[in-house]
CSV table of C-alpha atoms in Angstrom, one decimal:
chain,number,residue,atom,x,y,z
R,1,UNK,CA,39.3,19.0,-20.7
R,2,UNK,CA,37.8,20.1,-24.4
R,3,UNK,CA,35.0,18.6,-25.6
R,4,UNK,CA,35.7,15.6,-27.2
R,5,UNK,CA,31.9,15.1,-29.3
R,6,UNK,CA,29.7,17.7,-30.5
R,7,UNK,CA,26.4,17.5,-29.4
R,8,UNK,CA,23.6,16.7,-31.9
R,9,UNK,CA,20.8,14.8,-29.3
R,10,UNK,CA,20.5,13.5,-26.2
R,11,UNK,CA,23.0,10.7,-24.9
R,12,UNK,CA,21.3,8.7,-22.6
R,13,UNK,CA,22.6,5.4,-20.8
R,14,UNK,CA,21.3,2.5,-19.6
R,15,UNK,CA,23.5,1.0,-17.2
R,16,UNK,CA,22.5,-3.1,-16.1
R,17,UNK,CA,24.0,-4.5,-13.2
R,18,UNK,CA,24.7,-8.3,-14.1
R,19,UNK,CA,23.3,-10.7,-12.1
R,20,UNK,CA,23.1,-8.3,-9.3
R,21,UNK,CA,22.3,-10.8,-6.3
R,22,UNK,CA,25.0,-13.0,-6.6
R,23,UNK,CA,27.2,-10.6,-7.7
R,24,UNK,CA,26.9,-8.9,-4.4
R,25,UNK,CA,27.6,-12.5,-2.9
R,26,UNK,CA,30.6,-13.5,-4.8
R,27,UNK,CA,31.7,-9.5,-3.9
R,28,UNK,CA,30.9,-10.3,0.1
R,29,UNK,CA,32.8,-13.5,-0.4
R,30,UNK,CA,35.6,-13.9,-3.0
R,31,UNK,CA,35.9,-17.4,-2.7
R,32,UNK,CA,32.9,-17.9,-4.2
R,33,UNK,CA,34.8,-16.5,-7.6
R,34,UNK,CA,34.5,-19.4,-10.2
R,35,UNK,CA,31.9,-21.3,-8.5
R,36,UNK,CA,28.7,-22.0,-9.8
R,37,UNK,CA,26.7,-19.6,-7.3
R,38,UNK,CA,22.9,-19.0,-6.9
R,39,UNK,CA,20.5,-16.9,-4.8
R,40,UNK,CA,17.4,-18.8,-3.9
R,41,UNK,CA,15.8,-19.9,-1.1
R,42,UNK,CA,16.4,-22.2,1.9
R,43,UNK,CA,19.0,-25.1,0.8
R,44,UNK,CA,18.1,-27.3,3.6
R,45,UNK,CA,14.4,-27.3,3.1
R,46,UNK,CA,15.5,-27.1,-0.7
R,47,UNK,CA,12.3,-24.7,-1.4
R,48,UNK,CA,11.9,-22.1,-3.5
R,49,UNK,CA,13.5,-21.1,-7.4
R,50,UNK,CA,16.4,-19.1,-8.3
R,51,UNK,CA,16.2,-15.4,-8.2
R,52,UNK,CA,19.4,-14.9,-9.7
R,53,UNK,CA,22.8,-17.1,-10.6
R,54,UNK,CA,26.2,-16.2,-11.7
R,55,UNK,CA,27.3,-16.5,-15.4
R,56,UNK,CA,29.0,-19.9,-14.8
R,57,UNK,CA,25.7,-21.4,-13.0
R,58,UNK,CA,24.1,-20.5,-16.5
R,59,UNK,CA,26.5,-21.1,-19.0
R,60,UNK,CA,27.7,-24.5,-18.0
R,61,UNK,CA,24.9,-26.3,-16.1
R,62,UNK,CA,21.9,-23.9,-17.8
R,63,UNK,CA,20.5,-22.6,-14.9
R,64,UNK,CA,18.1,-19.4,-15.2
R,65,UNK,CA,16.0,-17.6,-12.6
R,66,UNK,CA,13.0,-18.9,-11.8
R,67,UNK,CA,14.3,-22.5,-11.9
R,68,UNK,CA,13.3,-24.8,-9.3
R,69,UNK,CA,15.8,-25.2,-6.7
R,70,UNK,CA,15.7,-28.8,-6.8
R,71,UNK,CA,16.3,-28.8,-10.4
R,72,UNK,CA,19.2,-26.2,-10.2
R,73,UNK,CA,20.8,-28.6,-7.5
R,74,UNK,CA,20.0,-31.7,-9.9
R,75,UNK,CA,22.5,-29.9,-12.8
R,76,UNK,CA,25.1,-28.8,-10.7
R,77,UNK,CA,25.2,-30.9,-7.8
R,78,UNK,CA,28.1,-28.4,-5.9
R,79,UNK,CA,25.9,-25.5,-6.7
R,80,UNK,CA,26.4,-22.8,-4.4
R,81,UNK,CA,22.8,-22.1,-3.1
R,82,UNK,CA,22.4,-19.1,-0.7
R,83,UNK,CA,19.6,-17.1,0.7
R,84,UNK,CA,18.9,-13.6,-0.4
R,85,UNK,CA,20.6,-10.5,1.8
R,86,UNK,CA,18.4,-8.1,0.6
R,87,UNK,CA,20.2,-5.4,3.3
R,88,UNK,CA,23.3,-6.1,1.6
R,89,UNK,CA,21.6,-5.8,-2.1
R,90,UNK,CA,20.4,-2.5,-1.7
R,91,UNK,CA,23.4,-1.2,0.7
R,92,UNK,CA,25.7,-1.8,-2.5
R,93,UNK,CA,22.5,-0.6,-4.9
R,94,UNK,CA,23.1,2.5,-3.3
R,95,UNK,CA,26.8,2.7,-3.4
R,96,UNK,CA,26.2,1.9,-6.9
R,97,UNK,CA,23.6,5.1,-7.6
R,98,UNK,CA,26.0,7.3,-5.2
R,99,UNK,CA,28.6,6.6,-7.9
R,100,UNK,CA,26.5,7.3,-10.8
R,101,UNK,CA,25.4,10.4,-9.4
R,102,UNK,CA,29.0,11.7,-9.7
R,103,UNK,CA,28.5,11.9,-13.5
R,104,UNK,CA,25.1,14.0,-14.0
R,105,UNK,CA,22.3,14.7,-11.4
R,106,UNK,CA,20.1,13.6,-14.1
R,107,UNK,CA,19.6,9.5,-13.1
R,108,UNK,CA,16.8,7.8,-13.1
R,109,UNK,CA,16.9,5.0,-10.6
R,110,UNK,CA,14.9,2.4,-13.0
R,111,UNK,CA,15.2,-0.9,-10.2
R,112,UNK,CA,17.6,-1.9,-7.6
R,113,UNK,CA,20.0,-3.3,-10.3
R,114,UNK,CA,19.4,-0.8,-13.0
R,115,UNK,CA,19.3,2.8,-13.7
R,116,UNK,CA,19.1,5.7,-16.5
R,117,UNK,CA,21.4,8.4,-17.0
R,118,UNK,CA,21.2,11.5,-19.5
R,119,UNK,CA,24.9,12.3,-19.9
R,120,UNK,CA,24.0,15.4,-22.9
R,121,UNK,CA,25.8,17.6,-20.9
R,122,UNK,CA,28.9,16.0,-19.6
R,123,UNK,CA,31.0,16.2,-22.8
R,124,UNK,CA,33.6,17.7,-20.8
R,125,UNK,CA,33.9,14.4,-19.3
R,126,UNK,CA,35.1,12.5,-22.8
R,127,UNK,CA,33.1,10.9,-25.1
R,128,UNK,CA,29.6,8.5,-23.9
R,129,UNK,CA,32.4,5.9,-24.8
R,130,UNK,CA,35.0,7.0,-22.5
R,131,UNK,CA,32.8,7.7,-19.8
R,132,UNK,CA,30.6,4.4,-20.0
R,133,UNK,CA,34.2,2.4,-19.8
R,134,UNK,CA,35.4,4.6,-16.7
R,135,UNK,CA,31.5,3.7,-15.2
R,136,UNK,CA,31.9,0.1,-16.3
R,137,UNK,CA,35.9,-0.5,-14.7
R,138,UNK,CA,35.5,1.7,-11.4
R,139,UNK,CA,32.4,-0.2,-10.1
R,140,UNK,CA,34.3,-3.3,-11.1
R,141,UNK,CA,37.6,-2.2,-9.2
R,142,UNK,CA,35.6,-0.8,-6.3
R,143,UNK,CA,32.5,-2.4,-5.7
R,144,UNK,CA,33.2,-5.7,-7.3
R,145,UNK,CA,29.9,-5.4,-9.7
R,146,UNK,CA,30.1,-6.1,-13.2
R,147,UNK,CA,27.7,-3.7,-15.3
R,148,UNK,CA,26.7,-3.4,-18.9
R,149,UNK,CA,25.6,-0.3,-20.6
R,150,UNK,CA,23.9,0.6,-22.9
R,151,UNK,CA,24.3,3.9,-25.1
R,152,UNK,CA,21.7,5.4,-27.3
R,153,UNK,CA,19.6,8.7,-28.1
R,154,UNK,CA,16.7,7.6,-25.8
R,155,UNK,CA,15.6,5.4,-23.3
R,156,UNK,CA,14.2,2.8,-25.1
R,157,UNK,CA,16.9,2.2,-26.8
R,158,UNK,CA,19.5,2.4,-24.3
R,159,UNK,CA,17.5,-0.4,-22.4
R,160,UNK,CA,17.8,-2.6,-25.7
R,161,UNK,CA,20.9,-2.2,-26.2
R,162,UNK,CA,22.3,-3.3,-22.5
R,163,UNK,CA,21.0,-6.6,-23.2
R,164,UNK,CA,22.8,-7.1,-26.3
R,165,UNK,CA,26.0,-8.0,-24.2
R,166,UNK,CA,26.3,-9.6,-21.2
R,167,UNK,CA,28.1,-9.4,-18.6
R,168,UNK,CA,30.4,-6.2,-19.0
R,169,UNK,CA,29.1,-5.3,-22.6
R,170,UNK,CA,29.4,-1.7,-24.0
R,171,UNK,CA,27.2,-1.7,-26.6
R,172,UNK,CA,26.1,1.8,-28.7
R,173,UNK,CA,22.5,1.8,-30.6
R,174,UNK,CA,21.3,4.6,-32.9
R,175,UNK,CA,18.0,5.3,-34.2
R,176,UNK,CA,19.4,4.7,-37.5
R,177,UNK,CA,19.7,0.7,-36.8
R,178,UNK,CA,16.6,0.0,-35.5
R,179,UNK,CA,15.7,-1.5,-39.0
R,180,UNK,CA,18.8,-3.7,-39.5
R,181,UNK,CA,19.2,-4.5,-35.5
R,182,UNK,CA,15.7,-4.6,-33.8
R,183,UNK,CA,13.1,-4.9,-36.6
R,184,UNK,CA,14.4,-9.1,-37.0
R,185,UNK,CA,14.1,-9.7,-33.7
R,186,UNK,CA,10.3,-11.5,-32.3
R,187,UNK,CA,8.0,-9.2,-30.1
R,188,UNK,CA,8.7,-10.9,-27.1
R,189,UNK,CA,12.6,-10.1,-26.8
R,190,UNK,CA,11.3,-6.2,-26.6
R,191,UNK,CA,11.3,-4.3,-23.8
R,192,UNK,CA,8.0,-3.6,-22.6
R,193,UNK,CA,6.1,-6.8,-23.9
R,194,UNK,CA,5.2,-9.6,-21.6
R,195,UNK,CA,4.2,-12.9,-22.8
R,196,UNK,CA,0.5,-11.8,-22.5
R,197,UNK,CA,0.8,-9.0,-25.0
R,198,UNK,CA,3.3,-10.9,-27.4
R,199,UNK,CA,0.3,-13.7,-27.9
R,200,UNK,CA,-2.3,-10.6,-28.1
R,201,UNK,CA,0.4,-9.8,-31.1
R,202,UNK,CA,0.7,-12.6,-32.4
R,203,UNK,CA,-2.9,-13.2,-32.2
R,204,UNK,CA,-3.7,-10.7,-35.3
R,205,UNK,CA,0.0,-11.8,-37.2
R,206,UNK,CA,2.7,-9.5,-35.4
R,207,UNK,CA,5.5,-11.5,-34.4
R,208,UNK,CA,8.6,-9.6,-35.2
R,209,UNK,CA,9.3,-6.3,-34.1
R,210,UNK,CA,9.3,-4.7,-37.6
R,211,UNK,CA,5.9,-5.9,-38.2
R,212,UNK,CA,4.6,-4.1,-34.9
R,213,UNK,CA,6.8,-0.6,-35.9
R,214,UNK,CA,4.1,-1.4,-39.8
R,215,UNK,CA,1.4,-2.1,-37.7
R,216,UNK,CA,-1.6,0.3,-38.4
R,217,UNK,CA,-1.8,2.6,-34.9
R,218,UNK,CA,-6.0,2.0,-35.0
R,219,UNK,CA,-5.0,-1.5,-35.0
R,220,UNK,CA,-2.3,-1.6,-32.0
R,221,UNK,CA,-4.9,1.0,-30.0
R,222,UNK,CA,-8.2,-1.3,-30.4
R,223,UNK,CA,-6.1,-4.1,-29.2
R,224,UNK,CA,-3.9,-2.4,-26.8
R,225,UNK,CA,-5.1,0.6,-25.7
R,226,UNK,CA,-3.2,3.2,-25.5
R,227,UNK,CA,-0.1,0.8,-24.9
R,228,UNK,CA,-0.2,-0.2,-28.2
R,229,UNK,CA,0.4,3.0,-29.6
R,230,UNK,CA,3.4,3.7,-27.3
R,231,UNK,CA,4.9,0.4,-28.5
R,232,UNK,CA,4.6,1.2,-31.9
R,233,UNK,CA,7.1,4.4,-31.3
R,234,UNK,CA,9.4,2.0,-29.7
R,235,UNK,CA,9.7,-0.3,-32.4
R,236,UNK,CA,10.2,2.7,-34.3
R,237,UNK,CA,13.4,3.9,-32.4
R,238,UNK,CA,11.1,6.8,-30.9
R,239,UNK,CA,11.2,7.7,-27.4
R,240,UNK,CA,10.4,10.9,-25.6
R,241,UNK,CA,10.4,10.0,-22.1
R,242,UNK,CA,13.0,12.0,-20.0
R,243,UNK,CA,15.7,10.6,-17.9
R,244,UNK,CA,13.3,11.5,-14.4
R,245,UNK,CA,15.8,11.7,-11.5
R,246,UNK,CA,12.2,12.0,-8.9
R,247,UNK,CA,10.6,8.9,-10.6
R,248,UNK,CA,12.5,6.4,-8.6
R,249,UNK,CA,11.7,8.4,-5.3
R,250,UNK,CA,8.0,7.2,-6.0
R,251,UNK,CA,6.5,3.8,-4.3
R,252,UNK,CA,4.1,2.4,-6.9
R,253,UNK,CA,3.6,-0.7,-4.5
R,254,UNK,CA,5.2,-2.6,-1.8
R,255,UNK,CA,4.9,-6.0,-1.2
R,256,UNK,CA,5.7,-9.6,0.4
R,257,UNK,CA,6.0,-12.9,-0.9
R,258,UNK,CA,7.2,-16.3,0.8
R,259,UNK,CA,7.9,-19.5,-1.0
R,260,UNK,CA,6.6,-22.3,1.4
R,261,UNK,CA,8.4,-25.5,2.9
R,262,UNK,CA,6.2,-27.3,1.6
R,263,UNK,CA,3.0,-27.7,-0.7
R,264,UNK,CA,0.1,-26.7,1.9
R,265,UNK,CA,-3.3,-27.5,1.5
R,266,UNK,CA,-4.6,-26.1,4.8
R,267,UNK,CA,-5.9,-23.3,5.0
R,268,UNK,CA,-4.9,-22.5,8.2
R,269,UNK,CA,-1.8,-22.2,7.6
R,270,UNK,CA,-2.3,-19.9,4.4
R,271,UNK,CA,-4.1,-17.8,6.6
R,272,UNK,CA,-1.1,-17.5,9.2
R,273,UNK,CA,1.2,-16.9,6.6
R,274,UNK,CA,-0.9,-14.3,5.0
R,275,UNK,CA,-1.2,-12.6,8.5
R,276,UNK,CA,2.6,-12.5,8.4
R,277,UNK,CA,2.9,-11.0,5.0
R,278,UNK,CA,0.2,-8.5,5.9
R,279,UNK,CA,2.6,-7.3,8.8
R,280,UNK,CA,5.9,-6.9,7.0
R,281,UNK,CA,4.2,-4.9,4.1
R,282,UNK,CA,2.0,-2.7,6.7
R,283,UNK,CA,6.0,-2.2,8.3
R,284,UNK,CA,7.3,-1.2,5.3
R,285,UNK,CA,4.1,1.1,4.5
R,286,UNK,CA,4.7,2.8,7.8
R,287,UNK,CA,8.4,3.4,7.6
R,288,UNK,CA,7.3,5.2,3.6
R,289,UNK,CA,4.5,6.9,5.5
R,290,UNK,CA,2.3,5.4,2.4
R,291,UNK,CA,-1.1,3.8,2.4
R,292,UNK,CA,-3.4,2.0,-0.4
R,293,UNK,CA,-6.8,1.6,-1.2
R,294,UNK,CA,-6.3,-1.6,-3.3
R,295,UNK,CA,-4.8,-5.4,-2.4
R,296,UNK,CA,-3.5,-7.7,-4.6
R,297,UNK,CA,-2.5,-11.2,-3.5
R,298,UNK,CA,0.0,-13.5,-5.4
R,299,UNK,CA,-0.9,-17.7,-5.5
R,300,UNK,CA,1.3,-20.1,-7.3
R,301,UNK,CA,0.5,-23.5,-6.9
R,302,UNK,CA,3.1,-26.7,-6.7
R,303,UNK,CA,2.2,-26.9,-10.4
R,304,UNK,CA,3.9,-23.9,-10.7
R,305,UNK,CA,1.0,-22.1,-11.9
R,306,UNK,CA,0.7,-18.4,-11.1
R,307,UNK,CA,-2.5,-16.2,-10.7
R,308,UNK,CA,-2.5,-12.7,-8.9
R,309,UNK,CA,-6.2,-11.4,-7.9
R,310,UNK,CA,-6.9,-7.4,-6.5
R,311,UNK,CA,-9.7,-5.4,-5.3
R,312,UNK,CA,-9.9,-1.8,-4.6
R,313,UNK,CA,-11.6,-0.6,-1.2
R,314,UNK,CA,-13.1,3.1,-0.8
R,315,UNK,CA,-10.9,3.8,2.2
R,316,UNK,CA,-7.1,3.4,2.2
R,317,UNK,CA,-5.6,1.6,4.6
R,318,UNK,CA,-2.0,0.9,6.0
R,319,UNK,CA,-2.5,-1.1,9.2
R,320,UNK,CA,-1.6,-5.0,9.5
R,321,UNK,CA,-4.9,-6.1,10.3
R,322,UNK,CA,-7.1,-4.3,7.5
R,323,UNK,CA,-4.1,-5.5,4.9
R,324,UNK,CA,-5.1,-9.1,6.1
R,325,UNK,CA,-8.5,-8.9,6.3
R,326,UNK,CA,-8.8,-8.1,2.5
R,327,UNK,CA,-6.1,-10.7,1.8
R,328,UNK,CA,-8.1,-13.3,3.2
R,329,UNK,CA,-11.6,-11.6,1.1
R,330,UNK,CA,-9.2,-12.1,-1.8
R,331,UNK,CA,-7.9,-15.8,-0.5
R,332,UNK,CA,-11.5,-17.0,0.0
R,333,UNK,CA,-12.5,-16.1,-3.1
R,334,UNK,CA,-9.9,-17.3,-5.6
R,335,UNK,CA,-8.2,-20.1,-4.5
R,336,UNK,CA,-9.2,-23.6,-5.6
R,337,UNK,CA,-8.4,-25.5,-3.3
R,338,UNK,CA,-5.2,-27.1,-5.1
R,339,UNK,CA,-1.3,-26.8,-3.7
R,340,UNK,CA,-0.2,-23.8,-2.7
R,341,UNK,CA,3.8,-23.3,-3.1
R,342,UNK,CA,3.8,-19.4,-2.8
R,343,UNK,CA,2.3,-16.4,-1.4
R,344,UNK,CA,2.4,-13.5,-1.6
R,345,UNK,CA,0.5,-9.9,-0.6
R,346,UNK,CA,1.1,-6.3,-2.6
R,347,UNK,CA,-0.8,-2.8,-1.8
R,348,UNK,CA,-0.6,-1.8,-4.9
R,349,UNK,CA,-0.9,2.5,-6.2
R,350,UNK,CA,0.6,3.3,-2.9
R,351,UNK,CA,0.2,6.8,-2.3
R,352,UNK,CA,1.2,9.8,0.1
R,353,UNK,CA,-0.5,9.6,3.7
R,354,UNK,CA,-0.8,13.4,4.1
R,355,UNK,CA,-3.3,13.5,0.7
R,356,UNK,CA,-5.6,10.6,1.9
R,357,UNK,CA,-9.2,11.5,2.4
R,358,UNK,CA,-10.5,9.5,4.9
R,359,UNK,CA,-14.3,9.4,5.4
R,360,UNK,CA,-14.7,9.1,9.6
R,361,UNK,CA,-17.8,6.6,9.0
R,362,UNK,CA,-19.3,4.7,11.7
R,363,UNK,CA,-16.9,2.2,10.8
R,364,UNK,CA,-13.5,3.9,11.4
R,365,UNK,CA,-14.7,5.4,14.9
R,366,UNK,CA,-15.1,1.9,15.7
R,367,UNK,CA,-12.0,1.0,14.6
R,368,UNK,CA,-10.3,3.5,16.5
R,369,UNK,CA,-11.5,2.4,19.6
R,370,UNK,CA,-11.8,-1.4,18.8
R,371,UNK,CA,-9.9,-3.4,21.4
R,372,UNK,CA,-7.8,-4.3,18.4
R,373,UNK,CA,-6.0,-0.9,18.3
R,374,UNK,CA,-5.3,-1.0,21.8
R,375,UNK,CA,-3.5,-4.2,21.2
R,376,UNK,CA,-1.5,-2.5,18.2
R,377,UNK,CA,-0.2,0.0,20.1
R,378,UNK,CA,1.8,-2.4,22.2
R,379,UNK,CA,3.1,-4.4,19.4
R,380,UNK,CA,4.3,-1.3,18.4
R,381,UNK,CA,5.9,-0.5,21.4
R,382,UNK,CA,7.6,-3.8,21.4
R,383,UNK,CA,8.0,-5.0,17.7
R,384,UNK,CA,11.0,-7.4,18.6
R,385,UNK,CA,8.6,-9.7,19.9
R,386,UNK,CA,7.5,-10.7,16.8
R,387,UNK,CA,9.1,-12.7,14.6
R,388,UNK,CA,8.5,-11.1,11.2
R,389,UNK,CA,11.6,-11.5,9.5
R,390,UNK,CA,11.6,-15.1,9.2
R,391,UNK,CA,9.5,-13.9,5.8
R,392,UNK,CA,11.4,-14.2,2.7
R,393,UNK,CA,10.5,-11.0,1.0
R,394,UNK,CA,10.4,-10.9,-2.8
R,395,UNK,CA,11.4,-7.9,-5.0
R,396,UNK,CA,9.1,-8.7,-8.1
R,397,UNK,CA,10.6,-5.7,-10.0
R,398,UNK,CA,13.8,-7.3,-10.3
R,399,UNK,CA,14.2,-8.9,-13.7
R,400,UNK,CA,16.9,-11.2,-14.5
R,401,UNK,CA,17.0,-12.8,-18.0
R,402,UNK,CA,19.4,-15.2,-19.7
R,403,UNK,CA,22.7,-13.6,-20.0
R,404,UNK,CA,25.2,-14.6,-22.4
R,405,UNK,CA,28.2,-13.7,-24.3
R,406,UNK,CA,31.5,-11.9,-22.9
R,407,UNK,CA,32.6,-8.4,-22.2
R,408,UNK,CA,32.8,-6.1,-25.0
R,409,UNK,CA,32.3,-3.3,-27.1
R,410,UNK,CA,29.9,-3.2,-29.6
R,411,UNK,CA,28.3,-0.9,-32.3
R,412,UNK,CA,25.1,-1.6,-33.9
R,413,UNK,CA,24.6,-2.2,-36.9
R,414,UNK,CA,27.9,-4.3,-37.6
């Protein structure tokens, strides 16, 4: 086939899998289709919030993630409430990524429901149009997974433009409407900015993003660091950042979290559960062949507060037992003593095993021939006697917003 577009810059997509968990439910099961369907937790023990629901969950009864179960249930009283699969999700993630990678080598794998692709190169394919609408029907058709995409000269702005319309939105953004499209819209519906940093914004009169694209750089960098100046480029339209096919090959952090049956107040039992966590995310260290120097534990309390608390160690670590010992450092120290709902334990800056340093201190000699080890070595021998998947592991890097609107095409400005 001819060329169909001339090149003049990059052509980079963003392409959004919509309410990825229960999509990969209501694929699994297509009687689900037009039911009000949610992933959460247990339904019995009604614990736990939403991590994801279907488009009729939250257009007609207003459920979004995050929600309380018992509230979600409360709305919709027929809700379909099921546990997350999370061998399922990332079996059809990577059917999803396999596909992609049929169109360009160059993908960045962004989160299990999300990804980048620079498509500069692949005019011979059709237009980005044509080829986002053959992405967007055969993963329908195939996998059963509704996508929207998002077509621009940079990542940034790809991203932006994916959440304009959801579900199965097609929706093109050039540098040329930032202005008219992004520059209305507050600080906090930009990629990139927390709630945290929209306050810090609006803490010195930024609350659009047009104001933060005028915003003097000394400005954004005393307040912001060196984050502040990248965001001004964003709210500019400007993006260098290459589509990085390696990036999503690299473990930043691995963690476990477990929403609890109940509001505990023992601390007992926050202790075996954090013993628990510390296991499944020393497993998952081993099977990466990672290890960490720093720990950061997750509390929410029944008032659904949130805090997260770290520490970084000189030595890195991977096994069970040193993962626990600094959760409970990190426990002892920051709880207050209130309702605990949640817990949960990262290692966070995970890094390559081969390139740790490791000091052989009095310290680690006696670990290595602590009675301790000796009993590690025959749990590893015999992992199936412990019970470790009754934890509900959470993927924090998953974001899933409010969706709205129905599939289309749309171009930007109007």
């Amino acid at each position: 086939m001819e060329a169909t577009y001339q090149k003049r810059s990059r052509v980079i997509f963003h392409v959004d899998c919509n309410s990825f968990f229960a999509s990969c439910e209501i694929a699994r099961d297509p009687s689900l289709k037009g039911k009000a369907v949610v992933v959460a937790g247990d339904p019995k023990e009604r614990k736990g919030v939403v991590l994801a629901a279907n488009y009729i969950a939250k257009q007609r009864f207003g459920i979004y993630t995050t929600m309380p179960l018992w509230e979600a249930k409360k709305r919709c009283p027929q809700l379909v409430v099921l546990k997350p699969d999370f061998h399922l999700y990332r079996e059809i993630s990577e059917k999803v990524f396999q596909f992609l990678a049929t169109f360009t080598p160059v993908l960045e794998r962004a989160s299990i429901d999300e990804g980048y692709l620079d498509i500069t190169d692949c005019y011979s394919l059709g237009s980005p149009l044509d080829i986002a609408e053959q992405i967007q029907k055969e993963l329908l058709q195939t996998l059963h997974i509704p996508v929207s995409i998002g077509i621009a000269p940079n990542k940034f702005l790809a991203k932006m433009a994916s959440n304009m319309k959801k579900p199965l939105g097609i929706t093109v953004l050039r540098k040329r409407d930032v202005p008219k499209v992004l520059w209305p819209l507050p600080v906090q519906e930009m990629h990139g900015i927390g709630d945290k940093t929209a306050k810090k914004l609006n803490s010195i009169g930024i609350f659009t993003i047009g104001e933060l694209a005028k915003a003097e750089k000394v400005t954004l960098q005393n307040l912001l660091g060196i984050t502040g100046v990248r965001l001004k480029e964003w709210a500019n339209g400007i993006d260098p950042r290459p589509v990085d096919p390696e990036s999503g090959e690299k473990w930043k952090s691995i963690g476990s979290s477990t929403t609890l049956p109940r509001n505990v107040t023992e601390e007992r039992i926050l202790l075996e559960v954090l013993r628990d966590l510390a296991q499944s995310v020393s497993n998952r260290m081993k099977q990466k062949g990672v290890v960490s120097s720093t720990v950061q534990i997750m509390i929410r309390y029944s008032n659904f507060q949130t805090i997260t608390r770290s520490k970084t160690w000189e030595n890195p670590f991977q096994e069970a037992e040193e993962i626990f010992q600094r959760a409970v450092y990190l426990l002892k120290r920051h709880w207050n003593g209130n309702p605990v709902r949640l817990l949960g334990i990262t290692a966070v800056d995970v890094f390559d095993k081969k390139e740790a340093v490791k000091q052989l201190d009095l310290f680690h000699i006696f670990n290595k021939l602590s009675p301790y080890n000796c009993v590690k070595r025959e749990i590893e021998k015999e992992p199936c006697c412990f019970p470790f998947d009754r934890i509900n592991s959470g993927q924090t890097n998953t974001k899933h917003k409010e969706e709205c609107n129905h599939g289309s095409i749309s171009y930007y400005p109007k």
